[in-house]
mmCIF file of C-alpha atoms in Angstrom:
data_model
loop_
_atom_site.group_PDB
_atom_site.id
_atom_site.type_symbol
_atom_site.label_atom_id
_atom_site.label_comp_id
_atom_site.label_asym_id
_atom_site.label_seq_id
_atom_site.Cartn_x
_atom_site.Cartn_y
_atom_site.Cartn_z
ATOM 1 C CA MET G 11 -5.354 -21.609 -4.917
ATOM 2 C CA ILE G 12 -1.623 -22.397 -4.078
ATOM 3 C CA ALA G 13 -0.659 -21.117 -1.273
ATOM 4 C CA ALA G 14 2.153 -18.392 -1.781
ATOM 5 C CA ARG G 15 4.970 -18.044 -0.441
ATOM 6 C CA LYS G 16 5.331 -15.800 2.852
ATOM 7 C CA PRO G 17 8.325 -13.080 2.917
ATOM 8 C CA VAL G 18 9.625 -12.486 6.503
ATOM 9 C CA ILE G 19 9.965 -9.001 7.348
ATOM 10 C CA ASP G 20 12.621 -7.658 9.802
ATOM 11 C CA LEU G 21 11.003 -4.592 12.372
ATOM 12 C CA TRP G 22 13.091 -2.356 13.984
ATOM 13 C CA ARG G 23 12.209 0.333 16.734
ATOM 14 C CA ASP G 24 13.495 3.517 15.452
ATOM 15 C CA TYR G 25 13.736 4.810 11.483
ATOM 16 C CA ARG G 26 17.233 5.882 11.344
ATOM 17 C CA ASP G 27 19.603 3.706 9.490
ATOM 18 C CA HIS G 28 22.499 3.864 12.604
ATOM 19 C CA ALA G 29 20.049 3.148 14.927
ATOM 20 C CA ARG G 30 19.964 -0.708 13.678
ATOM 21 C CA THR G 31 23.258 -0.960 15.699
ATOM 22 C CA LEU G 32 22.004 -0.177 18.869
ATOM 23 C CA PRO G 33 21.092 -2.775 21.277
ATOM 24 C CA GLY G 34 17.331 -3.227 22.044
ATOM 25 C CA MET G 35 16.278 -1.900 18.710
ATOM 26 C CA HIS G 36 15.589 -5.056 16.878
ATOM 27 C CA LEU G 37 12.299 -6.351 17.610
ATOM 28 C CA GLY G 38 12.117 -9.649 15.427
ATOM 29 C CA SER G 39 10.478 -10.730 12.321
ATOM 30 C CA VAL G 40 6.703 -11.194 11.245
ATOM 31 C CA ALA G 41 5.653 -13.207 7.960
ATOM 32 C CA LEU G 42 3.234 -11.757 5.822
ATOM 33 C CA ALA G 43 -0.097 -11.905 6.638
ATOM 34 C CA ASP G 44 -2.520 -14.185 4.591
ATOM 35 C CA ALA G 45 -5.774 -11.609 4.697
ATOM 36 C CA ALA G 46 -6.142 -8.213 3.845
ATOM 37 C CA ALA G 47 -8.125 -7.857 7.174
ATOM 38 C CA ALA G 48 -4.931 -9.686 9.069
ATOM 39 C CA ALA G 49 -2.567 -6.968 7.333
ATOM 40 C CA ALA G 50 -4.390 -4.294 8.837
ATOM 41 C CA ASP G 51 -4.107 -5.887 11.976
ATOM 42 C CA THR G 52 -0.890 -7.183 11.970
ATOM 43 C CA ALA G 53 0.047 -3.162 10.836
ATOM 44 C CA ARG G 54 -1.710 -1.648 13.642
ATOM 45 C CA GLU G 55 -0.430 -3.960 16.722
ATOM 46 C CA LEU G 56 3.407 -3.827 15.217
ATOM 47 C CA TYR G 57 2.885 -0.068 15.797
ATOM 48 C CA ARG G 58 1.417 0.073 19.053
ATOM 49 C CA THR G 59 4.212 -2.601 20.141
ATOM 50 C CA GLY G 60 7.129 0.493 19.196
ATOM 51 C CA VAL G 61 7.332 -0.402 15.355
ATOM 52 C CA ARG G 62 8.765 2.385 13.060
ATOM 53 C CA ARG G 63 10.712 0.660 10.557
ATOM 54 C CA ALA G 64 10.131 -2.115 8.785
ATOM 55 C CA GLU G 65 12.240 -4.564 6.447
ATOM 56 C CA PHE G 66 11.765 -6.738 3.756
ATOM 57 C CA SER G 67 14.742 -8.768 3.335
ATOM 58 C CA THR G 68 13.823 -10.034 -0.666
ATOM 59 C CA LEU G 69 12.974 -8.017 -3.249
ATOM 60 C CA VAL G 70 9.334 -7.421 -3.432
ATOM 61 C CA ASP G 71 8.068 -9.028 -7.022
ATOM 62 C CA LEU G 72 5.178 -7.488 -9.026
ATOM 63 C CA SER G 73 6.266 -8.602 -12.380
ATOM 64 C CA ALA G 74 4.150 -10.620 -14.410
ATOM 65 C CA ALA G 75 5.997 -13.409 -13.531
ATOM 66 C CA ALA G 76 5.574 -13.385 -10.017
ATOM 67 C CA GLU G 77 3.253 -15.339 -7.721
ATOM 68 C CA PRO G 78 -0.175 -12.849 -7.607
ATOM 69 C CA LEU G 79 -1.336 -13.833 -3.908
ATOM 70 C CA CYS G 80 1.730 -13.091 -2.736
ATOM 71 C CA ALA G 81 2.366 -9.458 -4.473
ATOM 72 C CA VAL G 82 -1.347 -8.728 -3.560
ATOM 73 C CA ARG G 83 -0.704 -9.284 0.117
ATOM 74 C CA VAL G 84 2.685 -7.537 0.377
ATOM 75 C CA LEU G 85 0.934 -4.625 -1.338
ATOM 76 C CA ASP G 86 -1.512 -4.706 1.552
ATOM 77 C CA LEU G 87 1.178 -4.790 4.265
ATOM 78 C CA VAL G 88 3.234 -2.201 3.275
ATOM 79 C CA ARG G 89 -0.417 0.068 2.496
ATOM 80 C CA GLU G 90 -1.310 -0.360 6.079
ATOM 81 C CA LEU G 91 2.298 0.101 7.621
ATOM 82 C CA THR G 92 2.427 3.367 5.147
ATOM 83 C CA ALA G 93 -0.982 4.118 6.731
ATOM 84 C CA TRP G 94 0.360 4.186 10.381
ATOM 85 C CA GLY G 95 3.474 6.198 9.770
ATOM 86 C CA VAL G 96 6.029 3.169 9.679
ATOM 87 C CA VAL G 97 8.988 3.913 7.496
ATOM 88 C CA VAL G 98 8.944 0.810 5.191
ATOM 89 C CA ASP G 99 12.515 -0.561 3.448
ATOM 90 C CA TRP G 100 11.787 -2.712 0.495
ATOM 91 C CA ARG G 101 12.752 -3.224 -2.915
ATOM 92 C CA VAL G 102 10.459 -3.862 -5.847
ATOM 93 C CA ARG G 103 10.474 -5.341 -9.353
ATOM 94 C CA LEU G 104 8.089 -3.493 -11.585
ATOM 95 C CA PRO G 105 6.428 -4.598 -14.883
ATOM 96 C CA ASP G 106 8.470 -2.885 -17.843
ATOM 97 C CA ALA G 107 6.796 -0.196 -19.788
ATOM 98 C CA GLY G 108 5.625 -2.718 -22.640
ATOM 99 C CA THR G 109 3.172 -4.571 -19.057
ATOM 100 C CA CYS G 110 2.365 -1.727 -17.300
ATOM 101 C CA ARG G 111 -0.989 -1.583 -17.910
ATOM 102 C CA SER G 112 -1.370 -4.909 -16.516
ATOM 103 C CA GLY G 113 0.489 -4.750 -13.206
ATOM 104 C CA PRO G 114 1.132 -2.326 -10.944
ATOM 105 C CA SER G 115 3.115 0.684 -12.207
ATOM 106 C CA ALA G 116 4.859 3.541 -10.200
ATOM 107 C CA PHE G 117 1.973 5.939 -10.638
ATOM 108 C CA THR G 118 -0.646 3.528 -9.106
ATOM 109 C CA LEU G 119 1.757 2.985 -5.811
ATOM 110 C CA SER G 120 3.102 6.202 -5.277
ATOM 111 C CA HIS G 121 1.159 6.451 -2.636
ATOM 112 C CA LEU G 122 3.342 4.071 -0.956
ATOM 113 C CA TYR G 123 6.142 4.521 0.998
ATOM 114 C CA PRO G 124 8.327 4.874 -1.113
ATOM 115 C CA PRO G 125 10.990 1.712 -2.252
ATOM 116 C CA SER G 126 14.901 1.898 -1.697
ATOM 117 C CA GLY G 127 15.125 0.348 -5.231
ATOM 118 C CA ILE G 128 13.241 -0.185 -8.114
ATOM 119 C CA VAL G 129 14.098 -2.709 -11.070
ATOM 120 C CA GLY G 130 12.371 -3.714 -14.134
ATOM 121 C CA PRO G 131 11.369 -0.478 -16.028
ATOM 122 C CA ALA G 132 14.388 1.213 -18.147
ATOM 123 C CA ASP G 133 13.654 4.764 -15.955
ATOM 124 C CA ALA G 134 14.177 2.542 -12.699
ATOM 125 C CA ALA G 135 16.078 5.229 -11.265
ATOM 126 C CA GLN G 136 14.096 8.133 -12.239
ATOM 127 C CA LEU G 137 10.645 6.550 -11.446
ATOM 128 C CA ARG G 138 12.426 5.840 -7.699
ATOM 129 C CA SER G 139 13.585 9.507 -7.448
ATOM 130 C CA ALA G 140 10.215 11.129 -8.479
ATOM 131 C CA TRP G 141 7.841 8.509 -6.220
ATOM 132 C CA ALA G 142 10.117 9.610 -3.229
ATOM 133 C CA GLU G 143 10.450 13.577 -4.134
ATOM 134 C CA GLY G 144 6.203 13.173 -4.625
ATOM 135 C CA PHE G 145 5.175 11.009 -1.547
ATOM 136 C CA PHE G 146 3.695 12.150 1.724
ATOM 137 C CA LEU G 147 1.144 10.730 3.879
ATOM 138 C CA GLY G 148 -2.286 10.373 2.788
ATOM 139 C CA LYS G 149 -1.711 11.245 -0.964
ATOM 140 C CA CYS G 150 -4.117 8.187 -1.465
ATOM 141 C CA LEU G 151 -6.864 7.741 1.571
ATOM 142 C CA VAL G 152 -9.991 6.501 1.974
ATOM 143 C CA ARG G 153 -12.617 7.543 4.694
ATOM 144 C CA ASN G 154 -15.764 6.100 6.176
ATOM 145 C CA GLY G 155 -18.894 7.791 6.117
ATOM 146 C CA PRO G 156 -22.272 6.809 6.732
ATOM 147 C CA GLY G 157 -23.496 4.368 3.655
ATOM 148 C CA PHE G 158 -20.462 6.320 1.749
ATOM 149 C CA LEU G 159 -16.526 5.996 1.153
ATOM 150 C CA GLU G 160 -15.184 9.303 -0.390
ATOM 151 C CA ILE G 161 -11.297 8.701 -1.617
ATOM 152 C CA ARG G 162 -9.258 11.741 -1.913
ATOM 153 C CA ASP G 163 -6.125 10.897 -4.186
ATOM 154 C CA HIS G 164 -3.351 13.078 -4.574
ATOM 155 C CA ARG G 165 -1.322 10.233 -7.273
ATOM 156 C CA SER G 166 -2.211 12.415 -10.344
ATOM 157 C CA GLY G 167 -0.775 16.020 -8.653
ATOM 158 C CA VAL G 168 -4.052 17.546 -7.911
ATOM 159 C CA LEU G 169 -6.669 16.679 -5.974
ATOM 160 C CA ASN G 170 -9.870 13.495 -7.469
ATOM 161 C CA ARG G 171 -12.304 13.552 -4.903
ATOM 162 C CA ILE G 172 -14.188 10.606 -5.416
ATOM 163 C CA VAL G 173 -17.323 9.367 -3.199
ATOM 164 C CA ILE G 174 -18.874 5.862 -3.437
ATOM 165 C CA ASP G 175 -22.547 5.571 -2.328
ATOM 166 C CA GLU G 176 -23.876 3.136 -4.870
ATOM 167 C CA PRO G 177 -24.594 -0.114 -3.083
ATOM 168 C CA ALA G 178 -22.981 -2.105 -5.789
ATOM 169 C CA TYR G 179 -20.315 0.092 -5.933
ATOM 170 C CA LEU G 180 -20.156 -0.396 -1.773
ATOM 171 C CA ALA G 181 -20.469 -4.085 -2.151
ATOM 172 C CA GLY G 182 -17.467 -4.309 -4.888
ATOM 173 C CA VAL G 183 -15.158 -2.486 -2.572
ATOM 174 C CA GLU G 184 -15.719 -4.780 0.394
ATOM 175 C CA ALA G 185 -15.925 -8.007 -1.568
ATOM 176 C CA VAL G 186 -12.125 -7.096 -3.174
ATOM 177 C CA ARG G 187 -10.898 -5.995 0.306
ATOM 178 C CA ALA G 188 -11.970 -9.290 1.603
ATOM 179 C CA CYS G 189 -10.740 -11.604 -1.509
ATOM 180 C CA PRO G 190 -8.832 -9.968 -4.186
ATOM 181 C CA THR G 191 -10.111 -12.944 -6.372
ATOM 182 C CA ALA G 192 -13.245 -9.866 -6.706
ATOM 183 C CA HIS G 193 -15.630 -13.274 -7.170
ATOM 184 C CA GLY G 194 -18.943 -11.640 -7.382
ATOM 185 C CA VAL G 195 -17.894 -8.010 -8.360
ATOM 186 C CA ASP G 196 -19.974 -6.932 -11.004
ATOM 187 C CA PRO G 197 -17.408 -6.491 -14.204
ATOM 188 C CA SER G 198 -18.560 -2.732 -15.084
ATOM 189 C CA VAL G 199 -18.034 -1.660 -11.239
ATOM 190 C CA ARG G 200 -14.765 -3.732 -11.147
ATOM 191 C CA ALA G 201 -14.041 -1.751 -14.475
ATOM 192 C CA ASP G 202 -15.091 1.719 -13.218
ATOM 193 C CA LEU G 203 -12.824 1.018 -9.870
ATOM 194 C CA ALA G 204 -9.778 0.264 -11.899
ATOM 195 C CA ALA G 205 -10.268 3.454 -14.348
ATOM 196 C CA GLU G 206 -10.214 5.625 -11.228
ATOM 197 C CA SER G 207 -6.587 2.979 -10.363
ATOM 198 C CA LEU G 208 -8.754 2.104 -7.220
ATOM 199 C CA LEU G 209 -8.460 -1.348 -8.130
ATOM 200 C CA VAL G 210 -4.698 -2.443 -9.248
ATOM 201 C CA GLY G 211 -4.989 -5.475 -11.807
ATOM 202 C CA VAL G 212 -2.016 -7.988 -10.086
ATOM 203 C CA GLY G 213 -1.774 -10.949 -12.423
ATOM 204 C CA ASP G 214 -5.612 -12.404 -12.400
ATOM 205 C CA LEU G 215 -6.091 -10.925 -9.005
ATOM 206 C CA TRP G 216 -7.272 -7.190 -7.508
ATOM 207 C CA TRP G 217 -5.803 -4.982 -5.215
ATOM 208 C CA TRP G 218 -7.640 -1.951 -3.080
ATOM 209 C CA ALA G 219 -5.115 0.947 -3.015
ATOM 210 C CA PRO G 220 -6.482 3.503 -1.079
ATOM 211 C CA HIS G 221 -5.280 3.369 2.787
ATOM 212 C CA ARG G 222 -7.362 4.510 5.825
ATOM 213 C CA PRO G 223 -6.073 7.415 7.614
ATOM 214 C CA HIS G 224 -4.079 6.860 10.925
ATOM 215 C CA ARG G 225 -1.973 9.731 11.336
ATOM 216 C CA TRP G 226 -2.216 13.228 10.225
ATOM 217 C CA PRO G 227 1.320 14.472 9.842
ATOM 218 C CA GLN G 228 -0.131 17.906 8.334
ATOM 219 C CA PRO G 229 -3.293 19.576 8.800
ATOM 220 C CA PRO G 230 -6.298 17.220 7.252
ATOM 221 C CA PHE G 231 -7.514 19.861 4.876
ATOM 222 C CA ARG G 232 -4.443 19.713 3.055
ATOM 223 C CA VAL G 233 -5.276 15.855 1.822
#
């Protein structure tokens, strides 16, 4: 597999726009992680060291013409930063309406921190507005239990609660988390997870959408 280019993300101590002009607010930059596990570790460490805003300086391209591996790694980091409540300043290019089924859509990504701009679809402005208005922390999360996963997904506007406890499905989830090629995952398992938009196709790769909860901005029973 050809190595993907690594976008660089600027880091800030405060999430507010005007705070970026104050001394000591810029905390440097970090390159995109090489693996899903690295994204989780990176987000945890950034939050621990005081990062509350992460800014992607370049457009995040999720269109059919983009590098799938780079796109998946961007989504990994945005997902993990969102889970910690970090403000993510990013702009995204989505597939147009005619190719939405073959790539990430505003619906499948609506649990991620809303981008500051969307390009690609004709109704990009409306998509961005709806995304921002409907976002809340914990919109699509996964919790680990003894021998099962519980997903609580509000992306459709209502709660979709899914429990995964069959060994083949648990193994499939772990395989995709470890490697987006999904090699070794039973095609029927992959299809079932994709039908629930838990797996999202990005080119010839797959991205696991739910994030683990780290912060509760509202009572847990609401999510």
